[in-house]
PDB file of C-alpha atoms in Angstrom:
ATOM      1  CA  MET O1166     -86.046  36.790 -62.903  1.00  0.00           C
ATOM      2  CA  ALA O1167     -85.456  33.356 -64.485  1.00  0.00           C
ATOM      3  CA  LYS O1168     -84.751  30.353 -62.252  1.00  0.00           C
ATOM      4  CA  ASP O1169     -81.159  30.144 -63.531  1.00  0.00           C
ATOM      5  CA  ASP O1170     -80.644  33.764 -62.503  1.00  0.00           C
ATOM      6  CA  ASP O1171     -82.168  33.033 -59.071  1.00  0.00           C
ATOM      7  CA  ASP O1172     -79.826  30.085 -58.601  1.00  0.00           C
ATOM      8  CA  GLU O1173     -76.802  32.141 -59.653  1.00  0.00           C
ATOM      9  CA  LEU O1174     -77.761  34.952 -57.287  1.00  0.00           C
ATOM     10  CA  GLU O1175     -78.166  32.549 -54.374  1.00  0.00           C
ATOM     11  CA  ALA O1176     -74.819  30.878 -55.065  1.00  0.00           C
ATOM     12  CA  LEU O1177     -73.072  34.251 -55.130  1.00  0.00           C
ATOM     13  CA  GLN O1178     -74.773  35.354 -51.930  1.00  0.00           C
ATOM     14  CA  VAL O1179     -73.645  32.140 -50.226  1.00  0.00           C
ATOM     15  CA  ALA O1180     -70.080  32.859 -51.370  1.00  0.00           C
ATOM     16  CA  LEU O1181     -70.372  36.404 -49.989  1.00  0.00           C
ATOM     17  CA  VAL O1182     -71.450  35.006 -46.615  1.00  0.00           C
ATOM     18  CA  ARG O1183     -68.443  32.672 -46.609  1.00  0.00           C
ATOM     19  CA  PHE O1184     -66.203  35.592 -47.562  1.00  0.00           C
ATOM     20  CA  GLN O1185     -67.529  37.679 -44.691  1.00  0.00           C
ATOM     21  CA  GLN O1186     -67.011  34.857 -42.206  1.00  0.00           C
ATOM     22  CA  HIS O1187     -63.371  34.784 -43.281  1.00  0.00           C
ATOM     23  CA  ALA O1188     -63.069  38.584 -43.190  1.00  0.00           C
ATOM     24  CA  ILE O1189     -64.441  38.755 -39.650  1.00  0.00           C
ATOM     25  CA  GLU O1190     -62.135  35.992 -38.461  1.00  0.00           C
ATOM     26  CA  THR O1191     -59.038  37.597 -39.987  1.00  0.00           C
ATOM     27  CA  GLY O1192     -59.927  41.216 -39.224  1.00  0.00           C
ATOM     28  CA  GLU O1193     -60.066  42.432 -42.813  1.00  0.00           C
ATOM     29  CA  ARG O1194     -61.095  46.004 -43.507  1.00  0.00           C
ATOM     30  CA  ASP O1195     -63.003  46.234 -46.789  1.00  0.00           C
ATOM     31  CA  LEU O1196     -64.303  49.347 -48.513  1.00  0.00           C
ATOM     32  CA  VAL O1197     -66.455  49.276 -51.652  1.00  0.00           C
ATOM     33  CA  ILE O1198     -67.257  52.534 -53.442  1.00  0.00           C
ATOM     34  CA  PHE O1199     -70.324  52.703 -55.685  1.00  0.00           C
ATOM     35  CA  GLU O1200     -70.441  55.611 -58.119  1.00  0.00           C
ATOM     36  CA  GLY O1201     -72.462  56.206 -61.274  1.00  0.00           C
ATOM     37  CA  ARG O1202     -75.135  58.329 -62.869  1.00  0.00           C
ATOM     38  CA  ASP O1203     -78.609  58.671 -61.377  1.00  0.00           C
ATOM     39  CA  THR O1204     -80.692  55.477 -61.853  1.00  0.00           C
ATOM     40  CA  ALA O1205     -77.611  53.369 -62.663  1.00  0.00           C
ATOM     41  CA  GLY O1206     -78.703  50.742 -60.141  1.00  0.00           C
ATOM     42  CA  LYS O1207     -76.506  51.381 -57.117  1.00  0.00           C
ATOM     43  CA  ASP O1208     -79.277  50.846 -54.555  1.00  0.00           C
ATOM     44  CA  GLY O1209     -80.480  47.568 -56.062  1.00  0.00           C
ATOM     45  CA  ALA O1210     -76.992  46.127 -56.416  1.00  0.00           C
ATOM     46  CA  ILE O1211     -76.079  47.024 -52.841  1.00  0.00           C
ATOM     47  CA  LYS O1212     -79.327  45.525 -51.545  1.00  0.00           C
ATOM     48  CA  ARG O1213     -78.525  42.169 -53.170  1.00  0.00           C
ATOM     49  CA  ILE O1214     -74.951  42.199 -51.860  1.00  0.00           C
ATOM     50  CA  VAL O1215     -75.827  42.844 -48.217  1.00  0.00           C
ATOM     51  CA  GLU O1216     -79.101  40.888 -48.102  1.00  0.00           C
ATOM     52  CA  HIS O1217     -77.657  37.959 -46.132  1.00  0.00           C
ATOM     53  CA  LEU O1218     -74.573  39.576 -44.605  1.00  0.00           C
ATOM     54  CA  SER O1219     -74.036  40.382 -40.927  1.00  0.00           C
ATOM     55  CA  ILE O1220     -75.760  43.566 -39.800  1.00  0.00           C
ATOM     56  CA  ARG O1221     -73.065  44.072 -37.164  1.00  0.00           C
ATOM     57  CA  SER O1222     -70.183  43.790 -39.612  1.00  0.00           C
ATOM     58  CA  THR O1223     -71.698  45.474 -42.669  1.00  0.00           C
ATOM     59  CA  ARG O1224     -72.451  49.159 -43.084  1.00  0.00           C
ATOM     60  CA  VAL O1225     -73.971  50.926 -46.077  1.00  0.00           C
ATOM     61  CA  VAL O1226     -73.196  54.637 -45.971  1.00  0.00           C
ATOM     62  CA  ALA O1227     -75.150  57.172 -48.038  1.00  0.00           C
ATOM     63  CA  LEU O1228     -74.397  60.596 -46.629  1.00  0.00           C
ATOM     64  CA  PRO O1229     -76.756  63.564 -47.058  1.00  0.00           C
ATOM     65  CA  LYS O1230     -75.533  66.924 -48.262  1.00  0.00           C
ATOM     66  CA  PRO O1231     -72.923  68.413 -45.899  1.00  0.00           C
ATOM     67  CA  THR O1232     -73.906  70.683 -43.036  1.00  0.00           C
ATOM     68  CA  GLU O1233     -72.476  74.161 -42.653  1.00  0.00           C
ATOM     69  CA  ARG O1234     -69.981  72.815 -40.113  1.00  0.00           C
ATOM     70  CA  GLU O1235     -68.929  70.001 -42.456  1.00  0.00           C
ATOM     71  CA  ARG O1236     -68.397  72.497 -45.265  1.00  0.00           C
ATOM     72  CA  GLY O1237     -65.767  74.112 -43.054  1.00  0.00           C
ATOM     73  CA  GLN O1238     -63.907  70.836 -42.448  1.00  0.00           C
ATOM     74  CA  TRP O1239     -61.209  69.055 -44.417  1.00  0.00           C
ATOM     75  CA  TYR O1240     -63.191  67.609 -47.299  1.00  0.00           C
ATOM     76  CA  PHE O1241     -62.492  63.948 -46.476  1.00  0.00           C
ATOM     77  CA  GLN O1242     -63.185  64.374 -42.756  1.00  0.00           C
ATOM     78  CA  ARG O1243     -66.857  63.404 -42.732  1.00  0.00           C
ATOM     79  CA  TYR O1244     -66.111  60.303 -44.788  1.00  0.00           C
ATOM     80  CA  ALA O1245     -63.145  59.212 -42.675  1.00  0.00           C
ATOM     81  CA  GLU O1246     -65.318  58.481 -39.632  1.00  0.00           C
ATOM     82  CA  HIS O1247     -67.209  55.862 -41.673  1.00  0.00           C
ATOM     83  CA  LEU O1248     -64.149  53.900 -42.803  1.00  0.00           C
ATOM     84  CA  PRO O1249     -64.123  50.195 -41.845  1.00  0.00           C
ATOM     85  CA  ALA O1250     -62.649  48.847 -38.646  1.00  0.00           C
ATOM     86  CA  LYS O1251     -61.316  45.293 -38.344  1.00  0.00           C
ATOM     87  CA  GLY O1252     -63.759  42.712 -39.634  1.00  0.00           C
ATOM     88  CA  GLU O1253     -66.019  45.300 -41.274  1.00  0.00           C
ATOM     89  CA  LEU O1254     -67.305  45.748 -44.789  1.00  0.00           C
ATOM     90  CA  VAL O1255     -68.326  49.322 -45.602  1.00  0.00           C
ATOM     91  CA  ILE O1256     -70.155  50.163 -48.823  1.00  0.00           C
ATOM     92  CA  LEU O1257     -70.289  53.810 -49.839  1.00  0.00           C
ATOM     93  CA  ASN O1258     -73.396  54.552 -51.894  1.00  0.00           C
ATOM     94  CA  ARG O1259     -71.804  57.605 -53.473  1.00  0.00           C
ATOM     95  CA  SER O1260     -68.683  58.869 -51.797  1.00  0.00           C
ATOM     96  CA  TRP O1261     -66.074  61.583 -51.778  1.00  0.00           C
ATOM     97  CA  TYR O1262     -66.348  61.443 -55.560  1.00  0.00           C
ATOM     98  CA  ASN O1263     -69.429  63.658 -55.273  1.00  0.00           C
ATOM     99  CA  ARG O1264     -66.937  66.496 -55.545  1.00  0.00           C
ATOM    100  CA  ALA O1265     -65.844  65.345 -59.000  1.00  0.00           C
ATOM    101  CA  GLY O1266     -69.397  64.606 -60.173  1.00  0.00           C
ATOM    102  CA  VAL O1267     -72.584  66.272 -59.001  1.00  0.00           C
ATOM    103  CA  GLU O1268     -70.775  69.063 -57.138  1.00  0.00           C
ATOM    104  CA  ARG O1269     -68.888  69.966 -60.297  1.00  0.00           C
ATOM    105  CA  VAL O1270     -71.868  69.743 -62.651  1.00  0.00           C
ATOM    106  CA  MET O1271     -74.272  71.595 -60.360  1.00  0.00           C
ATOM    107  CA  GLY O1272     -71.768  74.211 -59.225  1.00  0.00           C
ATOM    108  CA  PHE O1273     -71.827  73.118 -55.571  1.00  0.00           C
ATOM    109  CA  ALA O1274     -68.011  73.264 -55.400  1.00  0.00           C
ATOM    110  CA  THR O1275     -65.649  75.866 -56.792  1.00  0.00           C
ATOM    111  CA  ALA O1276     -63.159  75.137 -59.541  1.00  0.00           C
ATOM    112  CA  GLU O1277     -60.363  75.432 -56.966  1.00  0.00           C
ATOM    113  CA  GLU O1278     -62.073  72.927 -54.666  1.00  0.00           C
ATOM    114  CA  GLN O1279     -62.432  70.474 -57.541  1.00  0.00           C
ATOM    115  CA  LYS O1280     -58.803  70.947 -58.521  1.00  0.00           C
ATOM    116  CA  THR O1281     -57.684  70.304 -54.950  1.00  0.00           C
ATOM    117  CA  PHE O1282     -59.863  67.199 -54.722  1.00  0.00           C
ATOM    118  CA  LEU O1283     -58.472  65.618 -57.890  1.00  0.00           C
ATOM    119  CA  ARG O1284     -54.960  66.315 -56.632  1.00  0.00           C
ATOM    120  CA  ASP O1285     -55.566  64.918 -53.157  1.00  0.00           C
ATOM    121  CA  VAL O1286     -57.822  61.884 -53.651  1.00  0.00           C
ATOM    122  CA  PRO O1287     -55.114  59.583 -55.072  1.00  0.00           C
ATOM    123  CA  VAL O1288     -52.945  60.425 -52.059  1.00  0.00           C
ATOM    124  CA  PHE O1289     -55.825  59.770 -49.670  1.00  0.00           C
ATOM    125  CA  GLU O1290     -56.653  56.427 -51.261  1.00  0.00           C
ATOM    126  CA  ARG O1291     -53.021  55.329 -51.296  1.00  0.00           C
ATOM    127  CA  MET O1292     -52.936  56.072 -47.563  1.00  0.00           C
ATOM    128  CA  LEU O1293     -56.020  53.896 -47.035  1.00  0.00           C
ATOM    129  CA  VAL O1294     -54.573  50.997 -48.992  1.00  0.00           C
ATOM    130  CA  GLY O1295     -51.198  51.420 -47.321  1.00  0.00           C
ATOM    131  CA  SER O1296     -52.890  51.141 -43.923  1.00  0.00           C
ATOM    132  CA  GLY O1297     -54.415  47.793 -44.888  1.00  0.00           C
ATOM    133  CA  VAL O1298     -57.860  48.763 -46.180  1.00  0.00           C
ATOM    134  CA  GLN O1299     -58.927  46.820 -49.275  1.00  0.00           C
ATOM    135  CA  VAL O1300     -60.568  49.306 -51.649  1.00  0.00           C
ATOM    136  CA  VAL O1301     -62.821  48.454 -54.594  1.00  0.00           C
ATOM    137  CA  LYS O1302     -64.144  51.304 -56.778  1.00  0.00           C
ATOM    138  CA  LEU O1303     -67.072  50.700 -59.128  1.00  0.00           C
ATOM    139  CA  TRP O1304     -68.398  53.050 -61.804  1.00  0.00           C
ATOM    140  CA  LEU O1305     -71.908  51.991 -62.855  1.00  0.00           C
ATOM    141  CA  ASP O1306     -72.512  53.129 -66.427  1.00  0.00           C
ATOM    142  CA  ILE O1307     -75.986  53.466 -67.972  1.00  0.00           C
ATOM    143  CA  SER O1308     -77.185  54.500 -71.416  1.00  0.00           C
ATOM    144  CA  ARG O1309     -78.994  57.786 -71.885  1.00  0.00           C
ATOM    145  CA  LYS O1310     -82.103  56.037 -73.179  1.00  0.00           C
ATOM    146  CA  GLU O1311     -82.281  53.621 -70.246  1.00  0.00           C
ATOM    147  CA  GLN O1312     -81.772  56.450 -67.771  1.00  0.00           C
ATOM    148  CA  ALA O1313     -84.650  58.400 -69.318  1.00  0.00           C
ATOM    149  CA  GLU O1314     -86.944  55.375 -68.990  1.00  0.00           C
ATOM    150  CA  ARG O1315     -85.984  54.783 -65.345  1.00  0.00           C
ATOM    151  CA  LEU O1316     -86.434  58.444 -64.461  1.00  0.00           C
ATOM    152  CA  GLU O1317     -89.901  58.371 -65.986  1.00  0.00           C
ATOM    153  CA  ALA O1318     -90.767  55.196 -64.071  1.00  0.00           C
ATOM    154  CA  ARG O1319     -89.878  56.900 -60.793  1.00  0.00           C
ATOM    155  CA  LYS O1320     -92.611  59.471 -61.371  1.00  0.00           C
ATOM    156  CA  THR O1321     -95.398  56.913 -61.533  1.00  0.00           C
ATOM    157  CA  ASP O1322     -94.276  54.077 -59.234  1.00  0.00           C
ATOM    158  CA  PRO O1323     -95.259  54.806 -55.592  1.00  0.00           C
ATOM    159  CA  LEU O1324     -92.644  52.314 -54.387  1.00  0.00           C
ATOM    160  CA  LYS O1325     -89.945  54.493 -55.970  1.00  0.00           C
ATOM    161  CA  ALA O1326     -91.198  57.765 -54.516  1.00  0.00           C
ATOM    162  CA  LEU O1327     -88.294  57.933 -52.045  1.00  0.00           C
ATOM    163  CA  LYS O1328     -85.816  57.771 -54.916  1.00  0.00           C
ATOM    164  CA  VAL O1329     -87.149  60.943 -56.534  1.00  0.00           C
ATOM    165  CA  SER O1330     -84.657  63.792 -56.231  1.00  0.00           C
ATOM    166  CA  PRO O1331     -84.623  67.408 -57.428  1.00  0.00           C
ATOM    167  CA  LEU O1332     -81.487  66.451 -59.355  1.00  0.00           C
ATOM    168  CA  ASP O1333     -83.516  63.991 -61.470  1.00  0.00           C
ATOM    169  CA  ALA O1334     -84.876  66.903 -63.476  1.00  0.00           C
ATOM    170  CA  VAL O1335     -81.428  67.829 -64.792  1.00  0.00           C
ATOM    171  CA  ALA O1336     -79.863  64.369 -65.172  1.00  0.00           C
ATOM    172  CA  GLN O1337     -80.775  64.218 -68.859  1.00  0.00           C
ATOM    173  CA  GLU O1338     -80.423  67.919 -69.509  1.00  0.00           C
ATOM    174  CA  LYS O1339     -76.851  67.908 -68.184  1.00  0.00           C
ATOM    175  CA  TRP O1340     -75.915  64.506 -69.602  1.00  0.00           C
ATOM    176  CA  ASP O1341     -72.918  65.857 -71.520  1.00  0.00           C
ATOM    177  CA  ASP O1342     -71.672  67.770 -68.481  1.00  0.00           C
ATOM    178  CA  TYR O1343     -71.865  64.609 -66.381  1.00  0.00           C
ATOM    179  CA  SER O1344     -69.984  62.711 -69.109  1.00  0.00           C
ATOM    180  CA  ALA O1345     -67.186  65.281 -69.090  1.00  0.00           C
ATOM    181  CA  ALA O1346     -66.986  65.148 -65.286  1.00  0.00           C
ATOM    182  CA  ARG O1347     -66.939  61.347 -65.319  1.00  0.00           C
ATOM    183  CA  ASN O1348     -64.201  61.227 -67.920  1.00  0.00           C
ATOM    184  CA  GLU O1349     -61.872  63.545 -66.034  1.00  0.00           C
ATOM    185  CA  MET O1350     -62.595  61.802 -62.728  1.00  0.00           C
ATOM    186  CA  LEU O1351     -61.802  58.349 -64.114  1.00  0.00           C
ATOM    187  CA  ARG O1352     -58.632  59.528 -65.853  1.00  0.00           C
ATOM    188  CA  ARG O1353     -57.290  61.418 -62.847  1.00  0.00           C
ATOM    189  CA  THR O1354     -58.208  58.980 -60.062  1.00  0.00           C
ATOM    190  CA  HIS O1355     -57.586  55.575 -61.646  1.00  0.00           C
ATOM    191  CA  ILE O1356     -54.496  54.466 -59.743  1.00  0.00           C
ATOM    192  CA  VAL O1357     -52.728  51.143 -59.339  1.00  0.00           C
ATOM    193  CA  GLU O1358     -53.511  50.974 -55.639  1.00  0.00           C
ATOM    194  CA  ALA O1359     -57.238  51.737 -56.121  1.00  0.00           C
ATOM    195  CA  PRO O1360     -58.288  51.236 -59.749  1.00  0.00           C
ATOM    196  CA  TRP O1361     -61.724  51.833 -61.222  1.00  0.00           C
ATOM    197  CA  THR O1362     -63.903  49.041 -62.579  1.00  0.00           C
ATOM    198  CA  VAL O1363     -66.732  49.834 -65.013  1.00  0.00           C
ATOM    199  CA  VAL O1364     -70.100  48.046 -64.954  1.00  0.00           C
ATOM    200  CA  HIS O1365     -72.733  48.246 -67.705  1.00  0.00           C
ATOM    201  CA  THR O1366     -76.068  48.424 -65.889  1.00  0.00           C
ATOM    202  CA  ASP O1367     -78.793  48.602 -68.535  1.00  0.00           C
ATOM    203  CA  LYS O1368     -79.566  44.969 -67.646  1.00  0.00           C
ATOM    204  CA  LYS O1369     -79.874  45.026 -63.873  1.00  0.00           C
ATOM    205  CA  PRO O1370     -79.711  41.301 -63.008  1.00  0.00           C
ATOM    206  CA  LYS O1371     -76.557  40.747 -65.061  1.00  0.00           C
ATOM    207  CA  ALA O1372     -74.947  43.859 -63.604  1.00  0.00           C
ATOM    208  CA  ARG O1373     -75.652  42.695 -60.047  1.00  0.00           C
ATOM    209  CA  GLU O1374     -74.326  39.197 -60.642  1.00  0.00           C
ATOM    210  CA  ASN O1375     -71.136  40.478 -62.193  1.00  0.00           C
ATOM    211  CA  ILE O1376     -70.563  42.991 -59.409  1.00  0.00           C
ATOM    212  CA  MET O1377     -70.801  40.173 -56.873  1.00  0.00           C
ATOM    213  CA  ARG O1378     -68.385  38.045 -58.857  1.00  0.00           C
ATOM    214  CA  HIS O1379     -65.941  40.940 -59.021  1.00  0.00           C
ATOM    215  CA  LEU O1380     -66.138  41.612 -55.288  1.00  0.00           C
ATOM    216  CA  LEU O1381     -65.482  37.966 -54.530  1.00  0.00           C
ATOM    217  CA  LYS O1382     -62.540  37.830 -56.931  1.00  0.00           C
ATOM    218  CA  GLU O1383     -61.075  40.999 -55.417  1.00  0.00           C
ATOM    219  CA  LEU O1384     -61.748  40.468 -51.714  1.00  0.00           C
ATOM    220  CA  ALA O1385     -62.291  36.779 -50.949  1.00  0.00           C
ATOM    221  CA  PRO O1386     -59.477  34.282 -50.272  1.00  0.00           C
ATOM    222  CA  PRO O1387     -58.613  31.828 -53.084  1.00  0.00           C
ATOM    223  CA  ALA O1388     -60.510  28.983 -51.411  1.00  0.00           C
ATOM    224  CA  ILE O1389     -63.710  30.971 -52.060  1.00  0.00           C
ATOM    225  CA  ALA O1390     -62.814  33.125 -55.067  1.00  0.00           C
ATOM    226  CA  ASP O1391     -61.549  30.209 -57.172  1.00  0.00           C
ATOM    227  CA  GLY O1392     -65.017  28.664 -57.131  1.00  0.00           C
ATOM    228  CA  VAL O1393     -66.616  31.773 -58.641  1.00  0.00           C
ATOM    229  CA  ASP O1394     -66.836  32.342 -62.376  1.00  0.00           C
ATOM    230  CA  PRO O1395     -64.984  35.462 -63.557  1.00  0.00           C
ATOM    231  CA  PRO O1396     -67.113  38.499 -64.463  1.00  0.00           C
ATOM    232  CA  ASP O1397     -68.412  38.790 -68.019  1.00  0.00           C
ATOM    233  CA  PRO O1398     -66.082  41.325 -69.729  1.00  0.00           C
ATOM    234  CA  ASP O1399     -69.026  42.590 -71.788  1.00  0.00           C
ATOM    235  CA  VAL O1400     -70.698  43.655 -68.527  1.00  0.00           C
ATOM    236  CA  LEU O1401     -67.815  44.482 -66.171  1.00  0.00           C
ATOM    237  CA  PHE O1402     -64.248  45.420 -67.084  1.00  0.00           C
ATOM    238  CA  PRO O1403     -61.210  47.245 -65.680  1.00  0.00           C
ATOM    239  CA  PHE O1404     -61.169  50.904 -66.636  1.00  0.00           C
ATOM    240  CA  GLU O1405     -58.536  52.105 -69.065  1.00  0.00           C
ATOM    241  CA  PRO O1406     -58.378  55.514 -70.797  1.00  0.00           C
ATOM    242  CA  GLU O1407     -59.144  53.981 -74.197  1.00  0.00           C
ATOM    243  CA  ALA O1408     -62.633  53.086 -72.903  1.00  0.00           C
ATOM    244  CA  LEU O1409     -63.535  56.776 -72.989  1.00  0.00           C
ATOM    245  CA  THR O1410     -63.295  56.880 -76.767  1.00  0.00           C
ATOM    246  CA  ASP O1411     -63.778  53.338 -78.064  1.00  0.00           C
ATOM    247  CA  GLY O1412     -67.455  52.950 -77.197  1.00  0.00           C
ATOM    248  CA  ARG O1413     -67.136  50.929 -73.987  1.00  0.00           C
ATOM    249  CA  LEU O1414     -68.378  53.885 -71.934  1.00  0.00           C
ATOM    250  CA  GLU O1415     -71.550  55.793 -72.782  1.00  0.00           C
ATOM    251  CA  PRO O1416     -70.686  59.085 -74.505  1.00  0.00           C
TER     252      PRO O1416
END
């Protein structure tokens, strides 16, 4: 990483620390949802965000596949227990949107379950926002070529061994199915109260910087947010349906 990038990263991390100090003092409840294809850079972006934040007031949640008991619960139930309390920042590394993505593509949920989810999730998120939770939803988009290269790198890099998943083998094979699932999910769940924001992640450092800028603009008070440059619209932009067909999202 170039020195300028290091300096930018440090400045953004300092601003995030200042934001969290304010959030703890005022009792904010902040929820950030990271979604995207395999290898889109969720783990790395989250690591940079939380690197200097309070362990007590920051939680990163990446749930495993549901147990048999959880499969018999209300779908949102196992996620609800991880929602932020006063002064907390919770980051979901994948979320309830599994039902509209991998569960749909891999057949882990029935068509009726998917239909119910897409009907209910806007209601659920409006309830969260109405109760005072600040919700930020990020879709990390990656090109097919870049994904293939990152998947291949996982096979040979021992430091990435824990990232290898059985689902890696079908990420490229089912690319079009994942695109169709993504498109319907974004169209159906992009609401005024909890809109989607798209991030191009082929260039990891730029993606991470712009995600941090966006979080600060969305969550921090003006005294902090006004000192942060706005995100680069070529890297991060608000979702709109036209993005599905005009080339801004990977086909």
